[in-house]
Short mmCIF file of C-alpha atoms and ligand atoms in Angstrom, two decimals:
data_model
loop_
_atom_site.label_atom_id
_atom_site.label_comp_id
_atom_site.label_asym_id
_atom_site.label_seq_id
_atom_site.Cartn_x
_atom_site.Cartn_y
_atom_site.Cartn_z
CA MET Q 1 115.88 -1.09 32.18
CA LEU Q 2 119.21 -0.02 30.64
CA THR Q 3 121.45 1.79 33.12
CA VAL Q 4 123.59 4.61 31.75
CA ALA Q 5 126.55 6.60 33.07
CA VAL Q 6 127.26 9.88 31.29
CA LEU Q 7 130.67 11.57 31.13
CA ILE Q 8 130.90 15.31 30.45
CA SER Q 9 133.40 18.18 30.49
CA GLY Q 10 131.24 21.25 29.97
CA THR Q 11 127.78 22.72 30.04
CA GLY Q 12 126.07 19.37 29.60
CA SER Q 13 123.19 20.57 27.43
CA ASN Q 14 123.08 17.19 25.69
CA LEU Q 15 123.18 15.50 29.09
CA ARG Q 16 120.25 17.66 30.11
CA ALA Q 17 118.22 16.49 27.14
CA LEU Q 18 119.01 12.86 27.97
CA LEU Q 19 118.01 13.41 31.61
CA ASP Q 20 114.73 14.95 30.47
CA ALA Q 21 114.05 12.07 28.08
CA ALA Q 22 114.99 9.42 30.65
CA SER Q 23 112.67 10.93 33.22
CA ALA Q 24 109.65 9.92 31.12
CA PRO Q 25 108.11 6.82 32.72
CA ASP Q 26 108.08 4.89 29.46
CA PHE Q 27 111.72 5.62 28.52
CA PRO Q 28 113.57 2.29 28.69
CA ALA Q 29 116.85 3.65 30.15
CA ARG Q 30 117.79 5.58 33.24
CA ILE Q 31 120.88 7.58 34.09
CA VAL Q 32 122.58 6.25 37.21
CA ALA Q 33 125.60 8.58 37.45
CA VAL Q 34 127.29 11.54 35.78
CA GLY Q 35 131.07 11.92 35.82
CA ALA Q 36 133.49 14.55 34.58
CA ASP Q 37 137.20 15.22 34.14
CA ARG Q 38 136.82 18.74 35.57
CA GLN Q 39 134.37 20.74 37.66
CA ALA Q 40 131.78 20.88 34.88
CA ASP Q 41 128.76 23.18 34.83
CA GLY Q 42 126.72 20.22 33.62
CA PHE Q 43 126.84 18.67 37.09
CA GLU Q 44 124.04 21.09 37.94
CA HIS Q 45 121.67 19.18 35.68
CA ALA Q 46 122.53 15.89 37.35
CA GLU Q 47 122.04 17.40 40.80
CA GLU Q 48 118.67 18.82 39.77
CA PHE Q 49 117.57 15.31 38.80
CA GLY Q 50 119.04 13.80 41.97
CA ILE Q 51 121.62 11.82 40.00
CA PRO Q 52 124.95 11.12 41.75
CA THR Q 53 128.05 12.75 40.28
CA PHE Q 54 131.73 11.90 40.40
CA LEU Q 55 134.73 14.00 39.53
CA VAL Q 56 138.02 12.55 38.31
CA PRO Q 57 140.15 15.65 37.61
CA TYR Q 58 142.56 14.95 34.79
CA SER Q 59 145.01 17.46 36.24
CA ARG Q 60 145.42 15.39 39.40
CA PHE Q 61 147.01 12.41 37.65
CA GLY Q 62 150.49 11.92 36.26
CA SER Q 63 149.35 10.23 33.06
CA ARG Q 64 146.30 9.56 30.91
CA GLU Q 65 146.50 5.90 31.93
CA GLU Q 66 146.39 6.68 35.66
CA TRP Q 67 143.48 9.05 35.13
CA GLY Q 68 141.69 6.40 33.08
CA ALA Q 69 142.25 3.76 35.77
CA GLU Q 70 140.54 5.96 38.35
CA LEU Q 71 137.71 6.79 35.95
CA ASP Q 72 137.27 3.07 35.33
CA GLU Q 73 137.10 2.44 39.06
CA GLN Q 74 134.44 5.15 39.50
CA LEU Q 75 132.41 3.77 36.60
CA ARG Q 76 132.56 0.30 38.13
CA VAL Q 77 130.91 1.63 41.29
CA TRP Q 78 127.79 2.20 39.16
CA ASN Q 79 128.44 -0.67 36.77
CA PRO Q 80 126.26 0.84 34.01
CA ASP Q 81 125.09 -1.12 31.00
CA LEU Q 82 126.18 1.79 28.80
CA VAL Q 83 128.66 4.68 29.08
CA VAL Q 84 127.75 7.83 27.13
CA LEU Q 85 130.43 10.43 26.38
CA SER Q 86 128.45 13.64 26.04
CA GLY Q 87 130.96 16.41 25.52
CA LEU Q 88 133.82 14.70 27.36
CA MET Q 89 136.75 16.62 25.89
CA ARG Q 90 139.45 14.08 26.74
CA LEU Q 91 140.77 11.14 24.85
CA LEU Q 92 140.20 8.00 26.90
CA PRO Q 93 143.18 5.66 27.32
CA ALA Q 94 142.96 2.44 25.31
CA GLY Q 95 142.71 0.33 28.47
CA LEU Q 96 139.52 2.05 29.55
CA VAL Q 97 137.95 1.89 26.09
CA GLU Q 98 138.78 -1.81 25.79
CA ALA Q 99 137.34 -2.50 29.24
CA TRP Q 100 133.95 -1.03 28.32
CA ALA Q 101 133.80 -1.73 24.57
CA PRO Q 102 131.42 -1.84 22.83
CA ARG Q 103 129.18 -0.42 25.56
CA ILE Q 104 130.61 3.08 25.24
CA ILE Q 105 129.27 5.68 22.80
CA ASN Q 106 130.08 9.27 21.93
CA THR Q 107 128.28 12.23 20.39
CA HIS Q 108 130.18 14.35 17.89
CA PRO Q 109 129.25 17.69 16.28
CA ALA Q 110 130.20 16.75 12.71
CA TYR Q 111 129.35 14.17 10.07
CA LEU Q 112 132.04 11.59 10.82
CA PRO Q 113 134.46 10.60 9.44
CA GLU Q 114 134.55 14.27 8.47
CA PHE Q 115 136.11 16.60 11.07
CA PRO Q 116 136.99 14.30 13.97
CA GLY Q 117 138.61 15.59 17.15
CA ALA Q 118 138.01 18.36 19.62
CA HIS Q 119 136.92 21.08 17.15
CA GLY Q 120 134.42 19.46 14.83
CA VAL Q 121 132.35 22.61 14.30
CA ARG Q 122 135.32 24.98 13.94
CA ASP Q 123 137.07 22.65 11.50
CA ALA Q 124 133.97 22.34 9.31
CA LEU Q 125 133.64 26.11 9.13
CA ALA Q 126 137.35 26.54 8.37
CA ALA Q 127 137.05 24.02 5.54
CA GLY Q 128 134.27 26.10 3.97
CA VAL Q 129 131.86 23.19 3.55
CA THR Q 130 128.20 23.89 2.81
CA GLU Q 131 126.95 21.17 5.10
CA THR Q 132 128.23 19.45 8.18
CA GLY Q 133 126.33 17.26 10.60
CA ALA Q 134 126.05 15.39 13.86
CA SER Q 135 127.02 11.81 14.70
CA VAL Q 136 126.68 9.21 17.43
CA ILE Q 137 129.37 6.54 17.35
CA VAL Q 138 130.77 3.64 19.30
CA VAL Q 139 134.03 4.66 20.93
CA ASP Q 140 137.11 2.76 19.83
CA THR Q 141 140.77 3.45 20.51
CA GLY Q 142 141.07 5.94 17.64
CA VAL Q 143 139.91 9.55 17.56
CA ASP Q 144 136.23 9.39 16.54
CA THR Q 145 136.86 6.37 14.33
CA GLY Q 146 134.37 3.89 15.83
CA PRO Q 147 131.28 2.47 14.11
CA ILE Q 148 128.64 5.08 13.32
CA LEU Q 149 125.29 4.44 14.99
CA ALA Q 150 123.40 7.50 13.74
CA GLN Q 151 124.16 10.68 11.86
CA GLU Q 152 122.40 13.50 10.11
CA ARG Q 153 123.39 16.32 7.77
CA ILE Q 154 123.03 19.97 8.82
CA PRO Q 155 123.49 22.86 6.36
CA VAL Q 156 126.07 25.55 7.08
CA GLN Q 157 124.46 28.95 6.57
CA PRO Q 158 126.17 32.05 5.21
CA GLY Q 159 127.51 34.10 8.11
CA ASP Q 160 127.56 31.13 10.51
CA THR Q 161 130.01 31.41 13.37
CA GLU Q 162 131.25 28.46 15.41
CA HIS Q 163 128.68 29.46 18.00
CA THR Q 164 125.65 29.77 15.72
CA LEU Q 165 126.49 26.59 13.86
CA HIS Q 166 127.11 24.61 17.06
CA ASP Q 167 123.77 25.89 18.39
CA ARG Q 168 122.04 24.32 15.38
CA VAL Q 169 124.07 21.11 15.57
CA LYS Q 170 123.37 20.38 19.23
CA PRO Q 171 119.60 19.85 18.97
CA VAL Q 172 120.25 17.28 16.23
CA GLU Q 173 122.90 15.57 18.36
CA ARG Q 174 120.42 15.39 21.24
CA ARG Q 175 117.71 13.85 19.13
CA LEU Q 176 120.14 11.28 17.69
CA LEU Q 177 121.60 10.46 21.12
CA ILE Q 178 118.21 9.95 22.75
CA ASP Q 179 117.10 7.78 19.85
CA VAL Q 180 120.29 5.66 19.95
CA VAL Q 181 120.03 5.14 23.73
CA HIS Q 182 116.37 4.20 23.28
CA ARG Q 183 117.21 1.70 20.53
CA ILE Q 184 120.02 0.15 22.59
CA ALA Q 185 117.70 -0.13 25.57
CA THR Q 186 114.97 -1.90 23.61
CA GLY Q 187 117.47 -4.21 21.92
CA GLU Q 188 116.64 -2.84 18.47
CA LEU Q 189 120.29 -1.79 18.29
CA ASP Q 190 122.71 -4.49 19.47
CA LEU Q 191 126.18 -3.09 20.09
CA ASP Q 192 127.62 -6.61 20.20
CA ASN Q 193 126.35 -7.37 16.71
CA LEU Q 194 126.72 -4.26 14.61
CA ALA Q 195 126.35 -4.67 10.87
CA HIS Q 196 129.52 -3.52 9.11
C1 GAR A 201 128.64 18.58 21.99
O1 GAR A 201 128.44 19.24 20.77
C2 GAR A 201 129.46 17.32 21.79
O2 GAR A 201 129.18 16.65 20.61
C3 GAR A 201 130.84 17.88 21.75
O3 GAR A 201 130.85 18.80 22.80
C4 GAR A 201 129.55 19.39 22.90
C5 GAR A 201 129.11 19.33 24.35
O4 GAR A 201 128.05 20.19 24.59
N1 GAR A 201 131.81 16.86 21.86
C6 GAR A 201 132.93 16.82 21.14
O5 GAR A 201 133.26 17.69 20.36
C7 GAR A 201 133.80 15.61 21.39
N2 GAR A 201 134.82 15.53 20.41
P1 GAR A 201 127.24 20.15 25.95
O6 GAR A 201 128.26 20.13 27.08
O7 GAR A 201 126.45 21.41 25.96
O8 GAR A 201 126.37 18.93 25.93
#
């Protein structure tokens, strides 16, 4: 059984979907802890499922590195096989990424390498593209530059706002994330031996 820790910053709707999927008896992974860099609404989902939570407030540390060191310590308490960033809106310090690589993955609301960063949906709209997408990647020390594990195109519709487009992207992200976690858990996807 693959053990997973999930890191969030916000509403945690993708986390919720993963919790739902992982509660099925035949799902080969289980979530052991949920952490956040701020008091995130998504903690409610973890609590509902009886999953422990931990908070490492970014604002309480003098530097990204110090924050990352505490986050690393908290993660080590649970020692998960996989760390999933699901809407964590902070860049992790290189030391933390290197400590967990390649067992750390991220969901992103765009078709990477298009529109990396904190505003993937907004940036796609601003660029006037007719399609964007959703991606699941391995985290490396760049901004959304790691190996792509899964991605899918999503059309932009006339009149889309950041909100309406993001609402259509998220269900795709969820499906991709659940599938990637499943494939890692069964060994079908081997993070240590990714084809380049
Ligand atoms: C998701 O769309 C996720 O891909 C995005 O934040 C959203 C979190 O939603 N993450 C990033 O943009 C990271 N660069 P949720 O809190 O409802 O799951």
